[in-house]
Coordinates of C-alpha atoms in Angstrom, one line a residue:
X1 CA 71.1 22.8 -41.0
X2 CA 68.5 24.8 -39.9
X3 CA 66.1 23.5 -42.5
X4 CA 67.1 20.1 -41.5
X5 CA 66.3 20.7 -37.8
X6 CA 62.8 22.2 -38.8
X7 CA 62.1 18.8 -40.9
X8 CA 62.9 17.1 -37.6
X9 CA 60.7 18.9 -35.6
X10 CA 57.9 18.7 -38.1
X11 CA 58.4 15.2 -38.4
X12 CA 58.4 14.2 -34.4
X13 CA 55.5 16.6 -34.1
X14 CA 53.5 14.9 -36.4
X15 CA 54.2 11.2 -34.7
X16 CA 53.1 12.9 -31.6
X17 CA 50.1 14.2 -32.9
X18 CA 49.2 10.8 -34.5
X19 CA 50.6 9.3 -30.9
X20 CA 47.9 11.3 -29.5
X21 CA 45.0 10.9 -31.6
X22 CA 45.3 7.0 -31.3
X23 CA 45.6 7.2 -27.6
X24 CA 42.2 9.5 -27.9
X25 CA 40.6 6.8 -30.2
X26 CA 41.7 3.8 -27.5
X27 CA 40.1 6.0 -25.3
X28 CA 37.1 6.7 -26.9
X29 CA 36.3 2.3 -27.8
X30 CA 37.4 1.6 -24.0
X31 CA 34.9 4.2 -22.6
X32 CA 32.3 3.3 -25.0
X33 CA 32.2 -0.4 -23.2
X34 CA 30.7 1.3 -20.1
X35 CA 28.2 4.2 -21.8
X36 CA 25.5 2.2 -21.6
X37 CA 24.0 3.3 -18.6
X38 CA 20.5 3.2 -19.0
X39 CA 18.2 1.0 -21.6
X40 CA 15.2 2.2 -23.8
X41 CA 12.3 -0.3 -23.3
X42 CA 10.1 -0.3 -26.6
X43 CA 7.1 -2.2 -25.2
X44 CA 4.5 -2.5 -27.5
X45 CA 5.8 0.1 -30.3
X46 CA 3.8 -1.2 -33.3
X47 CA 0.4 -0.6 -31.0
X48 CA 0.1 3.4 -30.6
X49 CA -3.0 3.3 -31.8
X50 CA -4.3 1.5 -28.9
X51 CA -1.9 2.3 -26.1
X52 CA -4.1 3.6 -23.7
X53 CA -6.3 0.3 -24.6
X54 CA -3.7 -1.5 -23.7
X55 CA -2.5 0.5 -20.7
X56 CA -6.4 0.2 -19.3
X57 CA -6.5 -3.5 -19.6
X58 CA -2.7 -4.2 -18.2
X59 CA -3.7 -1.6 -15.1
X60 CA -7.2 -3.9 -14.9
X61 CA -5.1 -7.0 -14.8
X62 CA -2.6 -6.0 -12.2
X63 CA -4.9 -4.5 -10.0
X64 CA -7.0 -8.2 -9.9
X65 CA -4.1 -10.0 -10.0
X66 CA -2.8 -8.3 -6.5
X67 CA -6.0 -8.0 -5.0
X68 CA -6.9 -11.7 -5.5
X69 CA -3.1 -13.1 -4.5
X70 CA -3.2 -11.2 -1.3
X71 CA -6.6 -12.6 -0.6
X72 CA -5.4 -16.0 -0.9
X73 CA -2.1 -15.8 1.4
X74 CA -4.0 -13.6 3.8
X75 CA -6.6 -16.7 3.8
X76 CA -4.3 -19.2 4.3
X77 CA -2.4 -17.1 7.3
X78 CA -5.5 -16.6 9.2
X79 CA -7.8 -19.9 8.8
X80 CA -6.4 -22.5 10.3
X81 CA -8.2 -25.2 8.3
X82 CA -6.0 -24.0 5.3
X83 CA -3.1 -24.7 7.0
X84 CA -2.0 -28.2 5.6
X85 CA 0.7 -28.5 3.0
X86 CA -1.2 -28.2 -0.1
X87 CA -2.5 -24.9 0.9
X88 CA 1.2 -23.7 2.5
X89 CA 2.8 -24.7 -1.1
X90 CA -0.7 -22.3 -2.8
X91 CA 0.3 -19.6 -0.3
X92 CA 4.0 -19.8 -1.6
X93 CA 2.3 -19.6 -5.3
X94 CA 0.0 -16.4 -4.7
X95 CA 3.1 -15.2 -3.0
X96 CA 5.7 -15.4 -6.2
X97 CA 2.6 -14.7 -8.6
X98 CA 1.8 -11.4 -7.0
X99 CA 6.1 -10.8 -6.8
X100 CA 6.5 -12.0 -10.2
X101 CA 3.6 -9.2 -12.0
X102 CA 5.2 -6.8 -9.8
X103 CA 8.3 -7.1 -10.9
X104 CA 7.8 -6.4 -14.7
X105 CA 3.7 -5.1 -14.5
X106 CA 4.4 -1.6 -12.4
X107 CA 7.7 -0.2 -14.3
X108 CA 5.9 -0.9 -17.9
X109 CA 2.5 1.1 -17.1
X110 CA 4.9 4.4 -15.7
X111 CA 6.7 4.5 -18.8
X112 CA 3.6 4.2 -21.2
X113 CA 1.6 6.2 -18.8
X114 CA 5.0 8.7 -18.7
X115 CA 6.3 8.6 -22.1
X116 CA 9.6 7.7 -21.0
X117 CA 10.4 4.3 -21.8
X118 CA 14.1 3.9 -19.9
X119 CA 15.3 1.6 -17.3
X120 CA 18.6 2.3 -15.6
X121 CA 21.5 -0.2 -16.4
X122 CA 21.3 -1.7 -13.0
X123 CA 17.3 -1.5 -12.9
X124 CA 17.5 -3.6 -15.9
X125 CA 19.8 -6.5 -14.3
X126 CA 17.6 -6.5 -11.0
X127 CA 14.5 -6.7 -12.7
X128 CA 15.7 -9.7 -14.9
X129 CA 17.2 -11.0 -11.9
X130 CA 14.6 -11.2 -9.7
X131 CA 11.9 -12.2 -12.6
X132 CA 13.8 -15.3 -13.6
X133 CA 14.5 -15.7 -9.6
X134 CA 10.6 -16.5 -8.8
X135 CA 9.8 -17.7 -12.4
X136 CA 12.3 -20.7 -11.7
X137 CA 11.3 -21.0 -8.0
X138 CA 7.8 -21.6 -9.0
X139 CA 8.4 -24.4 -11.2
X140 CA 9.7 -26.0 -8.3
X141 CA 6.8 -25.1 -6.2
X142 CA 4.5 -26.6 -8.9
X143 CA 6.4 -29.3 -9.0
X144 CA 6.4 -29.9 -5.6
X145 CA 2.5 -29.4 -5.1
X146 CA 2.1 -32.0 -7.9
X147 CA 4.4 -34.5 -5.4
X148 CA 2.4 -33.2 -2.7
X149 CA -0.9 -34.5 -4.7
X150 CA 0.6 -37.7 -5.7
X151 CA 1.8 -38.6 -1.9
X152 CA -2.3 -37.5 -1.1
X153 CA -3.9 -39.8 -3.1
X154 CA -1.2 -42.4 -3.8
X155 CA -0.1 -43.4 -0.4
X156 CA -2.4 -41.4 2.2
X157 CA -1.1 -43.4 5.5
X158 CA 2.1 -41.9 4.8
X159 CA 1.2 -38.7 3.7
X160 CA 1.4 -37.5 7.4
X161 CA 4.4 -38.5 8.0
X162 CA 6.4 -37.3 4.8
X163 CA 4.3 -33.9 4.8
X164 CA 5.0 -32.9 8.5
X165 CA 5.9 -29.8 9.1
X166 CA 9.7 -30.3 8.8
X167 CA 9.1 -32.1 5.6
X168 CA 6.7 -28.9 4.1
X169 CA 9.7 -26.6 5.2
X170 CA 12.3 -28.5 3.7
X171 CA 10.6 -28.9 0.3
X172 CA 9.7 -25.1 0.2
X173 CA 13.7 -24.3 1.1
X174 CA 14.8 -26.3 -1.3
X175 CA 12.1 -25.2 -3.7
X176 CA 13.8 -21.4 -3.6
X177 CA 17.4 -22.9 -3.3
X178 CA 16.9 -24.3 -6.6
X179 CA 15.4 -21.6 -8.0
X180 CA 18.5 -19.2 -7.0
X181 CA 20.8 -21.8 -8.2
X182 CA 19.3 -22.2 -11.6
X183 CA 19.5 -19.1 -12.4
X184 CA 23.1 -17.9 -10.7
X185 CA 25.1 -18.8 -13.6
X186 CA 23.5 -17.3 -16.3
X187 CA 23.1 -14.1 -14.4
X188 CA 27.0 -14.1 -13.5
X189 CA 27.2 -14.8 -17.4
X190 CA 24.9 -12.0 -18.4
X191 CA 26.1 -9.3 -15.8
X192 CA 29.7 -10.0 -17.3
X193 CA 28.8 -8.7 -20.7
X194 CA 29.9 -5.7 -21.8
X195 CA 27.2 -3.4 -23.4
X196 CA 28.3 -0.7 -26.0
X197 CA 25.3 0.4 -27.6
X198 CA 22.8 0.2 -29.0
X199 CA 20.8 0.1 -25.5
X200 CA 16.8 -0.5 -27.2
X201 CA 15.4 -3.7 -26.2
X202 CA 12.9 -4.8 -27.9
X203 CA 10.5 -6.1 -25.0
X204 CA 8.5 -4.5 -22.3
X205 CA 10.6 -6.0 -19.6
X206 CA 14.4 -6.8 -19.0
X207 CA 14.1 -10.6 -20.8
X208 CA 17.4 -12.3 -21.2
X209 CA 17.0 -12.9 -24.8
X210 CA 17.0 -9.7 -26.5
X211 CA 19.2 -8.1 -23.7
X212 CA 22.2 -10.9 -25.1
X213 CA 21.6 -8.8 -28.2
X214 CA 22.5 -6.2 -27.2
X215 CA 25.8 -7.0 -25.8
X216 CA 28.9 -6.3 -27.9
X217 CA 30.8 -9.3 -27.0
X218 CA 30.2 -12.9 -28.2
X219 CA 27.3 -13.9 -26.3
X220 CA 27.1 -17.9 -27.6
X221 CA 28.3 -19.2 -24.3
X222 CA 25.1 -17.2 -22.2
X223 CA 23.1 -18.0 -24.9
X224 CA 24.0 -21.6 -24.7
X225 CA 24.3 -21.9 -20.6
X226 CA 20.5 -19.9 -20.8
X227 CA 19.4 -22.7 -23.3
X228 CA 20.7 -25.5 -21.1
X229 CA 19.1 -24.2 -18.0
X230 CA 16.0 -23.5 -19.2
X231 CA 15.7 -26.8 -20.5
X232 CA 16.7 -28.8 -17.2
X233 CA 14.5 -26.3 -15.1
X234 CA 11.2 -26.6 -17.6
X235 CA 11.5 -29.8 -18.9
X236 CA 12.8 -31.7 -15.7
X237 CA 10.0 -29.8 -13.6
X238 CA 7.3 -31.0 -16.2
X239 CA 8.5 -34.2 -16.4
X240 CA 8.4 -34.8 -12.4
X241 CA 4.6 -33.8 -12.8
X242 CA 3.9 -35.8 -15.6
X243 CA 5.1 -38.5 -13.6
X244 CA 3.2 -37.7 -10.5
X245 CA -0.2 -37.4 -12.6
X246 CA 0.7 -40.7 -14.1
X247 CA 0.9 -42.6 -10.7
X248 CA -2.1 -40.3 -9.7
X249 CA -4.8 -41.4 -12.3
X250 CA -4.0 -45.0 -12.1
X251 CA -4.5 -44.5 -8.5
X252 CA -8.1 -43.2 -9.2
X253 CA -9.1 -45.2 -11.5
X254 CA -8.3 -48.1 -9.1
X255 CA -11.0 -46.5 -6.5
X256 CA -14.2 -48.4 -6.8
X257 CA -17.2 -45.6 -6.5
X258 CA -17.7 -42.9 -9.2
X259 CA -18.0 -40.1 -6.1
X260 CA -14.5 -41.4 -4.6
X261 CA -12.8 -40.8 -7.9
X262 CA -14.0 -37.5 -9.0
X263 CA -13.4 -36.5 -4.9
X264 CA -9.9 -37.6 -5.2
X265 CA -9.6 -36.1 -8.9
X266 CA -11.3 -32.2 -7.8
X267 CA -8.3 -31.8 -5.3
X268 CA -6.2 -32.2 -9.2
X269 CA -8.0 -30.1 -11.6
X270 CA -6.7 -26.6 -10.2
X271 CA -3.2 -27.5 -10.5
X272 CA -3.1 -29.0 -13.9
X273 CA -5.2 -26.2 -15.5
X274 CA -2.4 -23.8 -14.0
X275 CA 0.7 -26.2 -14.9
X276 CA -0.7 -26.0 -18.6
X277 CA -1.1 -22.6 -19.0
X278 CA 2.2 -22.1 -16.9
X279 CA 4.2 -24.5 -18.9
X280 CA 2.8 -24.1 -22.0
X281 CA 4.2 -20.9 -22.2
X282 CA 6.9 -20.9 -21.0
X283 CA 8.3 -23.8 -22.8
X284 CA 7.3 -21.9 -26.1
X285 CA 9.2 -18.7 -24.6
X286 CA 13.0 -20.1 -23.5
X287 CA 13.7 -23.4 -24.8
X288 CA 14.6 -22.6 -28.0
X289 CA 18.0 -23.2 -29.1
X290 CA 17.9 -19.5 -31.4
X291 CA 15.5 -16.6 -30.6
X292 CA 16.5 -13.9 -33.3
X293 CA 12.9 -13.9 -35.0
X294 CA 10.3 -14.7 -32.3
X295 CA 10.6 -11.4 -29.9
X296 CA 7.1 -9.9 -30.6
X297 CA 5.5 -14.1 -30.4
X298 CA 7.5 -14.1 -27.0
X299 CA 5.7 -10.8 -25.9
X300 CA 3.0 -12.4 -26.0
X301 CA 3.9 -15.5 -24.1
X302 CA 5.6 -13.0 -21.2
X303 CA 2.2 -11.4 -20.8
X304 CA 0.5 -14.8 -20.2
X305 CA 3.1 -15.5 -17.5
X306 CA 3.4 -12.4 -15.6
X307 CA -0.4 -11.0 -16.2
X308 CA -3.0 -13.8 -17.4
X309 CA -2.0 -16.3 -15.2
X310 CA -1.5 -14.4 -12.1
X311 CA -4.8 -13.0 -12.4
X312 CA -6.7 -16.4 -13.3
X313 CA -4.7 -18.3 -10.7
X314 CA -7.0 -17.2 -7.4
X315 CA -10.5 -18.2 -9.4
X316 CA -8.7 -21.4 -10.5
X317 CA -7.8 -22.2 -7.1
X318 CA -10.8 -20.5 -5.4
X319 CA -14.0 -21.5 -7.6
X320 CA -12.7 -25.2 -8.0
X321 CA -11.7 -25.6 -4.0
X322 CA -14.1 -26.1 -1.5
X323 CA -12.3 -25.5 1.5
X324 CA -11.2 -22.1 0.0
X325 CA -14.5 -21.2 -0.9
X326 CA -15.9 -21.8 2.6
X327 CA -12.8 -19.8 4.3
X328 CA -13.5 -16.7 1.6
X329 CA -17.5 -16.8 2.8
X330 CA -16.4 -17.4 6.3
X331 CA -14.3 -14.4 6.1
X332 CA -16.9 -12.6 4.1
X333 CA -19.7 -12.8 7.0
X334 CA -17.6 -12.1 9.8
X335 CA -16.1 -8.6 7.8
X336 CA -19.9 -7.9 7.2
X337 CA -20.9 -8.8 11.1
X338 CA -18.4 -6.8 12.5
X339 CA -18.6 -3.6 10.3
X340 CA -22.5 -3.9 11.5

């Protein structure tokens, strides 16, 4: 009896034991859904070599890139010749190119210049948040100065009237409206996922592509609503402005004197050269249906968007614009008067 008893209690000990290590095991694969608390930036890891290169020119390009955005809004605030709606919407531009290199430009020099390349889990969504935020609004905005330029030259004696200063404000709301709604789904999407480990991303920013790779649930339906919207917002901006420089360049082709035309066309240039490099890239970068073997091409592209063409945009819009050239001289002389 007694040896029966002992078999018993052996027996229900054992089921308890096993009881408790699968309850510690359950444990363990819930918690691990929420360890990831911070993620490990690589940057450019296959560049040691040249890091501090690299670190010098980035530091170079930010530090023009702010300098010559906050001359242009600061510019267009305080000359009130540059207060039409063609320089409002280039204001708006500095504004989200200076916000945009700030958002990825600062945190990726302290971690090379620090050694630590980590990023909290909630830096990481902000930073993606609020990159894609003014990346998306500014397709608007270019789209919208491209409707602005096609209004201009295309029908001038109603330009007035369409581009009051009701009709400037309500394109610019609705410029950022649509850049928050764009985006909100595919955040809510990506904010959802559960992330286990591993926490590297292989970029020097928070981009959406190879943070969906890191998530250990199935990620096809972000991928795919991240695919869609990138699409609409890319390829329905660009097709608005190929549309407007269609209607534009028959326009000027239609004006009689070789100094009309290429009047009518300088007011152009600026904004196309920046809509290439701007879509160029970015077209390359996010509509792509599958993104498992381009991350270190799409480096590449990201630097483009949040350093090159931040930094280019000021002499594009400066050195080709008249009226901004004479408002940055203007300014330049009376700084010089005064400090004599």
């Amino acid at each position: 009896m007694f040896t029966f008893l002992s078999l018993v209690v052996r027996r229900v000990g054992v089921h308890f034991r096993l009881a408790g290590d699968i309850k510690a095991f359950i444990g363990r694969e819930t918690s691990n859904q929420t360890t990831v608390t911070e993620f490990i930036l690589l940057g450019f890891e296959n560049m040691h070599s040249v890091e501090i290169l690299i670190v010098s020119v980035f530091l170079l390009m930010y530090t023009v890139s702010v300098v010559g955005n906050l001359t242009i809004i600061i510019l267009i605030l305080t000359d009130h010749q540059l207060q039409s709606p063609m320089y409002i919407f280039l204001g708006n531009l500095s504004f989200l190119e200076l916000m945009i290199t700030s958002a990825v430009v600062p945190k990726m020099l302290v971690n090379a210049i620090s050694g630590s390349k980590t990023i909290s889990f909630v830096g990481c969504l902000t930073q993606s948040f609020f990159y894609f935020l003014l990346g998306s609004t500014e397709f608007f905005i270019l789209a919208t100065m491209s409707f602005d330029r096609y209004l201009a030259i295309c029908h001038p004696l109603r330009y007035a009237v369409i581009m009051s200063a009701q009709g400037c404000f309500q394109l610019l709301v609705g410029s950022w409206a649509g850049g928050f709604l764009i985006i909100l789904v595919p955040s809510i999407l990506t904010a959802g996922l559960p992330f286990c480990g591993p926490n590297v991303i292989n970029h020097f920013f928070c981009d959406s592509a190879p943070l969906l790779r890191l998530s250990c649930a199935d990620t096809h339906l972000a991928e795919l609503v991240d695919f869609i919207t990138s699409a609409i917002l890319l390829l329905g901006s660009l097709l608005l402005t190929v549309v407007s420089y269609i209607y534009i360049i028959s326009s000027v082709l239609k004006i009689p004197s070789t100094q009309g035309r290429q009047k009518a066309f300088s007011t152009c240039v600026s904004h196309i050269t920046v809509v290439t490099l701007y879509y160029g890239s970015s077209i390359f970068i996010y509509v792509q249906p599958s993104k498992e073997n381009i991350l270190d091409f799409n480096k590449v592209g990201t630097v483009l968007n949040t350093m090159v063409t931040p930094m280019l945009n000021p002499f594009i819009y400066s050195l080709r614009n008249q009226k901004v050239k004479e408002s940055l001289k203007d300014a330049f002389h009376k700084h010089i008067f005064i400090k004599i």
